[in-house]
Coordinates of C-alpha atoms in Angstrom, one line a residue:
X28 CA 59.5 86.7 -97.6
X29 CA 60.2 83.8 -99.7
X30 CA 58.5 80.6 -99.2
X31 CA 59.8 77.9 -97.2
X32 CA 59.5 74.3 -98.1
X33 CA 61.6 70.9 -96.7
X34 CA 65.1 70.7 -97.3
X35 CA 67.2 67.8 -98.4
X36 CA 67.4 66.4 -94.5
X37 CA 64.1 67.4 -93.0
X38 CA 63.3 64.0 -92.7
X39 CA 65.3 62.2 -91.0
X40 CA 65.6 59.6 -88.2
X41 CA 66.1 61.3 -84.6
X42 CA 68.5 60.1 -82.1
X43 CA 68.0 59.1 -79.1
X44 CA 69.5 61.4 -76.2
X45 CA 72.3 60.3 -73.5
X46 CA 70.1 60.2 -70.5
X47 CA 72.1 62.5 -67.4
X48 CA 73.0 60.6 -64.5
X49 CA 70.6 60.3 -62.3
X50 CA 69.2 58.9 -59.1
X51 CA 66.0 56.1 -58.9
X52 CA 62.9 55.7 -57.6
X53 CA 60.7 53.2 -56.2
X54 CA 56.9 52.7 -56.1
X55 CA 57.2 53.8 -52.4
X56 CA 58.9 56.9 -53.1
X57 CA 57.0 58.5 -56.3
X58 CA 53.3 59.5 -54.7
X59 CA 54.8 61.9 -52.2
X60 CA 56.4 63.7 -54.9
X61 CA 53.7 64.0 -57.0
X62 CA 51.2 64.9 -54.3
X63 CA 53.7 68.0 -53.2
X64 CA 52.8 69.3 -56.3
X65 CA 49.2 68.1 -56.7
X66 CA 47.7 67.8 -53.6
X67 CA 44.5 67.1 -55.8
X68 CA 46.1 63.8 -57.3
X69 CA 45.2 62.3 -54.5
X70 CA 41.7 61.4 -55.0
X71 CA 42.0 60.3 -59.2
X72 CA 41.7 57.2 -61.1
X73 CA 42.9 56.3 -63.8
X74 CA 42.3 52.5 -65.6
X75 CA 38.3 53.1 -66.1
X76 CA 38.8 54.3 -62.7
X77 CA 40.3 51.0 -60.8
X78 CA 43.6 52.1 -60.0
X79 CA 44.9 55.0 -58.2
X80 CA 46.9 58.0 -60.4
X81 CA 49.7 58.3 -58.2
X82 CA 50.0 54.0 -57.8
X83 CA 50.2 54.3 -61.8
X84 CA 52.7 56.6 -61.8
X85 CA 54.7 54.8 -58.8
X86 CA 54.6 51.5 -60.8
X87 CA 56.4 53.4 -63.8
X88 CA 59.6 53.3 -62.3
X89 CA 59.7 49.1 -62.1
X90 CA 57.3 47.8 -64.4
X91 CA 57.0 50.4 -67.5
X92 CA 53.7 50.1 -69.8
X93 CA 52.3 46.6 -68.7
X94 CA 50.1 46.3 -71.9
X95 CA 53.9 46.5 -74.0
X96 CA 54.9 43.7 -72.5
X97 CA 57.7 43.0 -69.6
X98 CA 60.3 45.2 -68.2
X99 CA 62.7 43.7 -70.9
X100 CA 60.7 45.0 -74.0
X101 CA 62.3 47.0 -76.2
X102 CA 59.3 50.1 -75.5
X103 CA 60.0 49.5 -71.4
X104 CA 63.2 49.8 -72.4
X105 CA 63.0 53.3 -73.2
X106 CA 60.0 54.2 -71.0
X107 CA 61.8 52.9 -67.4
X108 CA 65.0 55.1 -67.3
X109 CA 63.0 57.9 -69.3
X110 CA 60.3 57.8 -66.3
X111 CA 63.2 58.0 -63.4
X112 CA 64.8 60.9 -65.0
X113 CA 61.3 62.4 -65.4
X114 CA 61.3 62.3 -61.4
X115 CA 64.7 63.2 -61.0
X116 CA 64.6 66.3 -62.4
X117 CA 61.5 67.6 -60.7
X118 CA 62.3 66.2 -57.3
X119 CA 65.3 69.4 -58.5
X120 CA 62.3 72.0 -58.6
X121 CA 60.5 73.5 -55.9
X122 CA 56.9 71.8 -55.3
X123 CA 55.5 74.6 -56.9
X124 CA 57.8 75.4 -59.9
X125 CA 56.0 76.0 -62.8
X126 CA 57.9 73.7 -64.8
X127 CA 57.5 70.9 -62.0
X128 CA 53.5 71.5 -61.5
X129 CA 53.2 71.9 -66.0
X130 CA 55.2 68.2 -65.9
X131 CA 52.9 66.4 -63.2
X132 CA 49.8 67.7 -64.4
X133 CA 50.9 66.3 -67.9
X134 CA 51.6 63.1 -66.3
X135 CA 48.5 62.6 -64.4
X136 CA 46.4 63.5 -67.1
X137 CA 47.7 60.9 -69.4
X138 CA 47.0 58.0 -66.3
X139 CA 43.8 58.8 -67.3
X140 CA 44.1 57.9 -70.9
X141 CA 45.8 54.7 -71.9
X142 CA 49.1 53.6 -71.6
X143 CA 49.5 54.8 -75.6
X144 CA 49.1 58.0 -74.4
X145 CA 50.9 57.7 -71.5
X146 CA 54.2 56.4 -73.3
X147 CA 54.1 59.0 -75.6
X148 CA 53.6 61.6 -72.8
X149 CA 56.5 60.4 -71.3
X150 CA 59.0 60.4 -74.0
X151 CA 57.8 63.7 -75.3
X152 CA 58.4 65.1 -71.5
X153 CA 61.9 62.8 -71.1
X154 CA 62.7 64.2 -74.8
X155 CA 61.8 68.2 -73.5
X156 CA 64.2 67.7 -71.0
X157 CA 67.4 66.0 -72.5
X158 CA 67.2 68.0 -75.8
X159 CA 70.1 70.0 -75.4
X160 CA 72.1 66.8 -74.7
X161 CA 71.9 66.1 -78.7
X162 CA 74.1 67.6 -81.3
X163 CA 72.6 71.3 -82.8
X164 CA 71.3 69.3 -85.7
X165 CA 69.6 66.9 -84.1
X166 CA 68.3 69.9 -81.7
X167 CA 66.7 71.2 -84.7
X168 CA 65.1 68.5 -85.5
X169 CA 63.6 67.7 -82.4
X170 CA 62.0 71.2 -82.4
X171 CA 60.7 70.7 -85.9
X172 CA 59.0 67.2 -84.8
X173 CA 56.6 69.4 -82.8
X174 CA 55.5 70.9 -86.3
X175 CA 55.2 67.3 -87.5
X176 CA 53.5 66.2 -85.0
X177 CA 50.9 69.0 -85.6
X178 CA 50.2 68.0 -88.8
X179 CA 49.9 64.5 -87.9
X180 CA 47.2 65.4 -85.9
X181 CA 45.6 67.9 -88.0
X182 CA 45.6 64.9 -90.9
X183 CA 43.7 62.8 -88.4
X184 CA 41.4 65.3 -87.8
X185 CA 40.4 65.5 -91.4
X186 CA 40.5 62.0 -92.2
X187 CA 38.7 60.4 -89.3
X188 CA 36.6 63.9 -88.4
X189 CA 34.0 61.8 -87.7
X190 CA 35.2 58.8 -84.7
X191 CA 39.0 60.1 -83.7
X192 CA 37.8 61.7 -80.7
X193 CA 34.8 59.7 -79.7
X194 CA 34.4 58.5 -76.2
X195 CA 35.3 54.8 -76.1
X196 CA 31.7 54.0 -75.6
X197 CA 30.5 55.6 -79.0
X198 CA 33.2 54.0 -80.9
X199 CA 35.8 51.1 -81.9
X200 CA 38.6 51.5 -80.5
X201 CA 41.1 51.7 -84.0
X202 CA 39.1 54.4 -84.7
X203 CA 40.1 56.8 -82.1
X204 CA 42.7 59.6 -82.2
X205 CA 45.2 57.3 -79.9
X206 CA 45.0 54.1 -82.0
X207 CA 44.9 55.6 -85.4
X208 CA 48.0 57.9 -84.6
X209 CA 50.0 54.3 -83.7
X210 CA 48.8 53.4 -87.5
X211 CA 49.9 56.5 -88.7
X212 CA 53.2 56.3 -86.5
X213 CA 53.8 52.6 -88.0
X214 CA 53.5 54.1 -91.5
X215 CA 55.3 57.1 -91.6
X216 CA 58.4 55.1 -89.7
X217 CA 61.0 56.5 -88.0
X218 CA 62.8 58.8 -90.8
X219 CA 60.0 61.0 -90.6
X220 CA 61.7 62.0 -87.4
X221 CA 58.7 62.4 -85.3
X222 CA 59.7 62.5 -81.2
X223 CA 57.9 59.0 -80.9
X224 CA 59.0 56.4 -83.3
X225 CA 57.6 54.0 -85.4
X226 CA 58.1 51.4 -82.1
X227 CA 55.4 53.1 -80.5
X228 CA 53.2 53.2 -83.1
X229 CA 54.4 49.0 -83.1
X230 CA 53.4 48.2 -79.9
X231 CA 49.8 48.8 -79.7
X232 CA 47.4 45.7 -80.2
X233 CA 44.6 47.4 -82.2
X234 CA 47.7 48.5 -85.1
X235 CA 46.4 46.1 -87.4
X236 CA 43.0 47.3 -87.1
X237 CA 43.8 50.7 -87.2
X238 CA 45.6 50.5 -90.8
X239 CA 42.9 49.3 -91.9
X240 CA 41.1 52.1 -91.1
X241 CA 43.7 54.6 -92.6
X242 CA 43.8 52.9 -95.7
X243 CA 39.6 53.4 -96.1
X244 CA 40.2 56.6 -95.3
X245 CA 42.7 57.2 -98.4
X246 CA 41.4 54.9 -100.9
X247 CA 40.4 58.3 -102.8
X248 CA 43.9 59.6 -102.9
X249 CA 44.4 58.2 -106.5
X250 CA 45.0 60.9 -108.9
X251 CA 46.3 63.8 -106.8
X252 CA 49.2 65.9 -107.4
X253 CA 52.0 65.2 -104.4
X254 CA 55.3 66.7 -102.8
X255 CA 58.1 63.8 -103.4
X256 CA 58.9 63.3 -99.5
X257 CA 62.7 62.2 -100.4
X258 CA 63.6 65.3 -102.7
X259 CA 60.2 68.0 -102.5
X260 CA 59.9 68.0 -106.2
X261 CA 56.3 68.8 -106.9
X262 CA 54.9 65.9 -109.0
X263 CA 51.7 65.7 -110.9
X264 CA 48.3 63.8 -110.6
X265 CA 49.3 60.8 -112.8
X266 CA 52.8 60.8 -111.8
X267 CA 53.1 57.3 -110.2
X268 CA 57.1 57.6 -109.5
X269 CA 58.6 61.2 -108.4
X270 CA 59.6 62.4 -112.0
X271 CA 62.5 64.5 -110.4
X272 CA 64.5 62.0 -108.7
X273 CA 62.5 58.4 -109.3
X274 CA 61.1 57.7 -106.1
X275 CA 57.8 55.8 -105.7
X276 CA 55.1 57.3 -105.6
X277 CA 52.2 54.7 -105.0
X278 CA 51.5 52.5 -101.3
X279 CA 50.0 53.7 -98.8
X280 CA 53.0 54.7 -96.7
X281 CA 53.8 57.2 -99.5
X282 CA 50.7 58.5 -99.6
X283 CA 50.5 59.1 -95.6
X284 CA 53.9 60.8 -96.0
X285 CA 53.0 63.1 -99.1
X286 CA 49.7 64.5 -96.7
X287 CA 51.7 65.0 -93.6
X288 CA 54.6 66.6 -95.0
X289 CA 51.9 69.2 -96.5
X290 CA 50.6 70.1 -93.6
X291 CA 53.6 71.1 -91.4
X292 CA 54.1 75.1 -91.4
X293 CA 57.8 75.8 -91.8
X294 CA 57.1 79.7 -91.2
X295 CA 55.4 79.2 -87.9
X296 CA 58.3 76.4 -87.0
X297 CA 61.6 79.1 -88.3
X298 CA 59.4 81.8 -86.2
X299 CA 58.9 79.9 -83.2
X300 CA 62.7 78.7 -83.5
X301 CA 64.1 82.1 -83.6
X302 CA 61.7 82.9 -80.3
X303 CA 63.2 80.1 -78.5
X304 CA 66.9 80.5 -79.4
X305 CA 66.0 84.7 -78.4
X306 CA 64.4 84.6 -75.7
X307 CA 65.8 86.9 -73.2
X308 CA 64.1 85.9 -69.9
X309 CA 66.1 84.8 -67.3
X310 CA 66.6 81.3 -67.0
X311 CA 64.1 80.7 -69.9
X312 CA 63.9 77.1 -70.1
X313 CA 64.9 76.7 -73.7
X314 CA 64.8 73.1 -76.0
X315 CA 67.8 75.0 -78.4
X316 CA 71.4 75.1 -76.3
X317 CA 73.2 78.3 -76.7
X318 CA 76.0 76.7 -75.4
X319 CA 76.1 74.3 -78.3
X320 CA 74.6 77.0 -80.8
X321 CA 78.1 79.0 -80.0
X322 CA 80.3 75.7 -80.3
X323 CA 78.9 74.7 -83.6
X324 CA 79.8 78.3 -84.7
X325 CA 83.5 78.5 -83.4
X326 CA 83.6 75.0 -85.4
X327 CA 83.0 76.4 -88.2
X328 CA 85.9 78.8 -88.1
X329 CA 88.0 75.5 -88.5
X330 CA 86.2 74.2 -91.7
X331 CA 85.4 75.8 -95.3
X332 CA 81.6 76.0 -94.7
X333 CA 82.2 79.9 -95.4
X334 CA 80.0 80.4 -92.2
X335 CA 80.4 83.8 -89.9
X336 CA 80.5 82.7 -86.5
X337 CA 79.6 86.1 -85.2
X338 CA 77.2 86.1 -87.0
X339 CA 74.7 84.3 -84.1
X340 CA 75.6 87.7 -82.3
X341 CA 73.4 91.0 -81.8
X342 CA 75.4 93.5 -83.6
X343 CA 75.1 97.4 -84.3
X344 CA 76.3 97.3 -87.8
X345 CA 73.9 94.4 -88.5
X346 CA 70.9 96.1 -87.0
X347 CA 68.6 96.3 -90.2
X348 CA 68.5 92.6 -90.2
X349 CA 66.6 92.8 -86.8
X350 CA 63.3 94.0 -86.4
X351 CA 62.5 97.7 -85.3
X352 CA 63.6 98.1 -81.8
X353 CA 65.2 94.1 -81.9
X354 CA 67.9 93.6 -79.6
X355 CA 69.4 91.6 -76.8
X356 CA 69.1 93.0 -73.0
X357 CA 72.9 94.3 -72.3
X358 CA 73.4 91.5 -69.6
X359 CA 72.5 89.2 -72.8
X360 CA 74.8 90.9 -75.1
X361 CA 77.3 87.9 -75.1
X362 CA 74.7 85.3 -75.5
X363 CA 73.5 84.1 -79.3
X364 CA 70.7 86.6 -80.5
X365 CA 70.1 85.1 -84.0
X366 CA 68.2 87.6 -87.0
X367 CA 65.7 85.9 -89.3
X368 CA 68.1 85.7 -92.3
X369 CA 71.0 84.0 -90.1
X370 CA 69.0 81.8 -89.0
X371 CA 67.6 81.1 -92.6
X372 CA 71.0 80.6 -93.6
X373 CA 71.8 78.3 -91.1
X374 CA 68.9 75.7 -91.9
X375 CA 68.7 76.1 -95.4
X376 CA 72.7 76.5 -96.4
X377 CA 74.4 74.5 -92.9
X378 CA 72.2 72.0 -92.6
X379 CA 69.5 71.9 -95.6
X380 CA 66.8 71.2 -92.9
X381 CA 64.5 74.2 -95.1
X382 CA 64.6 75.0 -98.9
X383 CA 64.0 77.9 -100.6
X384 CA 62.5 76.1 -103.7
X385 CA 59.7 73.4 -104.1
X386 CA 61.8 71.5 -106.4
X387 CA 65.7 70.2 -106.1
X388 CA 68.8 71.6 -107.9
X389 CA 67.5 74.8 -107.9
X390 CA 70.2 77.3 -106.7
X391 CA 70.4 79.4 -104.2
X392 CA 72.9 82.0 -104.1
X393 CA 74.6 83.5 -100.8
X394 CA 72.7 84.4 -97.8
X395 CA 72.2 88.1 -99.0
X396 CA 70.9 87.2 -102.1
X397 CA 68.3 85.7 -100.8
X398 CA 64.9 87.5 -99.6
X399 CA 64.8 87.2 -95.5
X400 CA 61.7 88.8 -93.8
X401 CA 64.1 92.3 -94.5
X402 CA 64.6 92.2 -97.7
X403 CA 62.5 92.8 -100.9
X404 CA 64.7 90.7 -103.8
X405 CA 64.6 87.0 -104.7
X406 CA 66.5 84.9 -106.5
X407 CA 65.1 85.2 -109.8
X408 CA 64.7 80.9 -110.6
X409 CA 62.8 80.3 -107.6
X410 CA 60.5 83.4 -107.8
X411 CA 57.5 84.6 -109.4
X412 CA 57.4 88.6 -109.3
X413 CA 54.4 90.3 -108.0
X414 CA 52.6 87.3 -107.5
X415 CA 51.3 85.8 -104.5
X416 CA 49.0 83.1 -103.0
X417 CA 45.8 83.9 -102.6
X418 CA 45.4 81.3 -99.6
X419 CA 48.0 81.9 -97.3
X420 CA 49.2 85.4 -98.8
X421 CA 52.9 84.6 -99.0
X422 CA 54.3 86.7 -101.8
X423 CA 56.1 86.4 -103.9
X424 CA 55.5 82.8 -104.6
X425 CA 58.3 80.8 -104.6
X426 CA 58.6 77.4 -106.6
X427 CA 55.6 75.7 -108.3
X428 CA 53.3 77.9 -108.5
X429 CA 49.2 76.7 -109.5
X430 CA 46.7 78.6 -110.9
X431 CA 43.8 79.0 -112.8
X432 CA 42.5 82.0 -115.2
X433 CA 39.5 84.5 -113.6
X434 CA 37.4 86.9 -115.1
X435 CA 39.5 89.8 -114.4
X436 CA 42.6 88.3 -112.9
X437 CA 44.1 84.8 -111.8
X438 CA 43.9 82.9 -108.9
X439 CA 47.2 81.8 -107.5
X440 CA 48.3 79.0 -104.9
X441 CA 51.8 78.0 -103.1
X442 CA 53.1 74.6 -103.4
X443 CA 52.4 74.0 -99.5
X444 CA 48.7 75.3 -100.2
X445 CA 48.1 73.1 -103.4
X446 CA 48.9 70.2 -101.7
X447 CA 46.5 70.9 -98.7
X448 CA 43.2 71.0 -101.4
X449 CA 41.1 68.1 -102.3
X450 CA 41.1 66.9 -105.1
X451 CA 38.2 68.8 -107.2
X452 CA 40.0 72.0 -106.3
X453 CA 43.6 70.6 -107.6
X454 CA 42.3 69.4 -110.8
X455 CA 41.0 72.9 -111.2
X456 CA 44.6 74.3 -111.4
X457 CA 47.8 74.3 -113.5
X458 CA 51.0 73.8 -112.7
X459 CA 54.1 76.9 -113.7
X460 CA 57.5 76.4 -112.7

């Protein structure tokens, strides 16, 4: 299987969804609905344990986040209709639907964080729920900002491993998980196309603190190799502008972005994809529409993309691209049943959300020449035979490819893996294209 890096428009803004009509609710009205589901939410607190859960959640629907300022702010803006959909669509499910009880618990677990959490819970859930109401594109992206938003976290982790989850009484507030992800959210801005903007990152009143501490916690980034964000071209240690395609390099914005972008996992993201778009349990609830899946195909019978619409079909002369024993159930058989390398094709060749190559311009050939999870052949720029990492165990490598001379052998690293090492262990390595 070849390597998988960012494409071209992996990072990108994403767009807000059309919110479904709907019907509103009061401060009256909300408890009862909550408590049909979880009779237990009855007795929480949340506000260091002065106000009520269910009163929090009522309050939602009028007022929004009172620490982000009045119902006209441009967060409560978002948060107010997102919250009364929120209700809308559960007040659709049984009391005990799983989808309805996995939504409340969410909700009543954030009321007892703050309202940073709680905003973001919110437009994470509203976002679940109105995915399929974006364009397949964006629909992609939103399923990748999950991966991003993983990383994100997993940065923080390693960066502040020693205050981001401390309890409030053991540390300064900036220096927590919640408050250092706003810093984080403020510097990445929105065209990293995480689910929660750069606005919510804005909007909390210990951001200026909390850059602070993010920019302590890279002030030893100087002199380590980096992934351009803007084109993936793999730079070198002293490079202080992206030698491929002149974007700068220095600040600590780029140097947030280079370390986040490492960390997401594009395999796990394209498997997890393919899960979603296959899954063949009745009325699985899905974030990828195979309505609009099947209308971006027939589109591209109109155009010169060169794309087989049919292609998003399970079909019996196809079968070797499917797994042993891979198929749809036969009252699926109509629906979109996607194999790896269609689906490959789709977000590195359709929409250039994935490359095949670490660095840009290199080309990639049709969607057979290329090696899928199937097939044993690479295109021969991007690959290096009989190679792989000895990190993650992709093989071949694909792209840069670092490594360093053993006794008896050599010790070989992935692009994605390289960038994940400190610093010692990078300056221990050389680069081959």
């Amino acid at each position: 299987r070849c390597a998988l890096f960012a494409g071209r428009c992996a990072f990108c803004c994403l767009a807000q969804a059309s919110t479904p009509e709907h019907k509103t609710f009061d401060s009256v009205s909300v408890p009862p609905l909550v408590l049909a589901t979880m009779p237990g939410a009855a007795g929480l607190k949340g506000q260091r344990g002065q106000r009520a859960v269910t009163d929090m959640m009522g309050s939602w629907c009028e007022q929004g986040m009172f620490m982000m300022g009045d119902t006209d702010s441009a967060v409560n803006q978002l948060i107010i209709p997102a919250v009364h959909y929120i209700y809308h669509a559960i007040s659709r499910l049984e009391p005990k639907h799983p989808k309805r009880i996995s939504i409340v618990d969410t909700m009543v677990d954030a009321c007892q964080d703050c309202q940073q959490v709680q905003a973001r819970e919110i437009m994470r859930l509203y976002s679940d729920l109105t995915c399929q109401r974006r364009d397949l594109k964006q629909q992609l992206l939103y399923f990748l900002s999950k991966y991003k938003a993983e990383a994100l976290n997993d940065l923080i982790s390693r960066r502040h491993s020693k205050t981001a989850d401390q309890p409030h009484t053991k540390t300064k507030p900036w220096k927590q998980r919640v408050h250092l992800w706003s810093g984080y959210l403020a510097l990445l801005g929105d065209q990293f196309g995480l689910a929660c903007g750069a606005m919510m990152g804005q909007e909390d009143r210990f951001l200026p603190q909390a850059t602070e501490e993010i920019a302590k916690a890279f002030k030893d980034c100087s002199g380590v190799a980096w992934s351009c964000t803007t084109c993936t071209y793999a730079n070198g240690p002293t490079a202080e502008t992206c030698e491929m395609c002149g974007t700068g390099g220095t600040g600590l914005e780029e140097q947030v972005r280079r370390e986040a972008a490492a960390g997401i996992e594009w395999e796990r993201f394209v498997r997890d994809l393919r899960a979603d778009i296959n899954n063949q349990v009745e009325g699985a609830d899905r974030l990828i529409s195979h309505d609009c899946l099947y209308e971006w195909a027939q589109a591209q019978c109109a155009g010169d993309s060169g794309f087989d619409a049919y292609s998003i079909f399970w079909d019996e002369a196809r079968k070797d691209e499917f797994e042993d024993g891979e198929r749809p159930l036969a009252e699926n058989e109509y629906r979109p049943f996607l194999s790896r390398k269609v689906l490959e094709l789709i977000l590195v060749e359709q929409f250039e959300i994935l490359s095949y190559d670490a660095t840009p311009g290199a080309e990639v050939g049709p969607a057979d020449e290329v090696l899928t999870v199937q097939e044993e052949e690479v295109v021969d720029v991007v690959a290096h035979a009989g190679i792989w990492c000895d990190v993650c165990s992709v093989h071949p490598i694909c792209g840069a490819r670092f490594t360093k001379q053993l006794e008896k052998d050599t010790y070989d690293v992935c692009g994605t893996c390289y960038a994940a090492l400190d610093n010692e262990q990078q300056l221990e390595l050389s680069i081959v294209h």
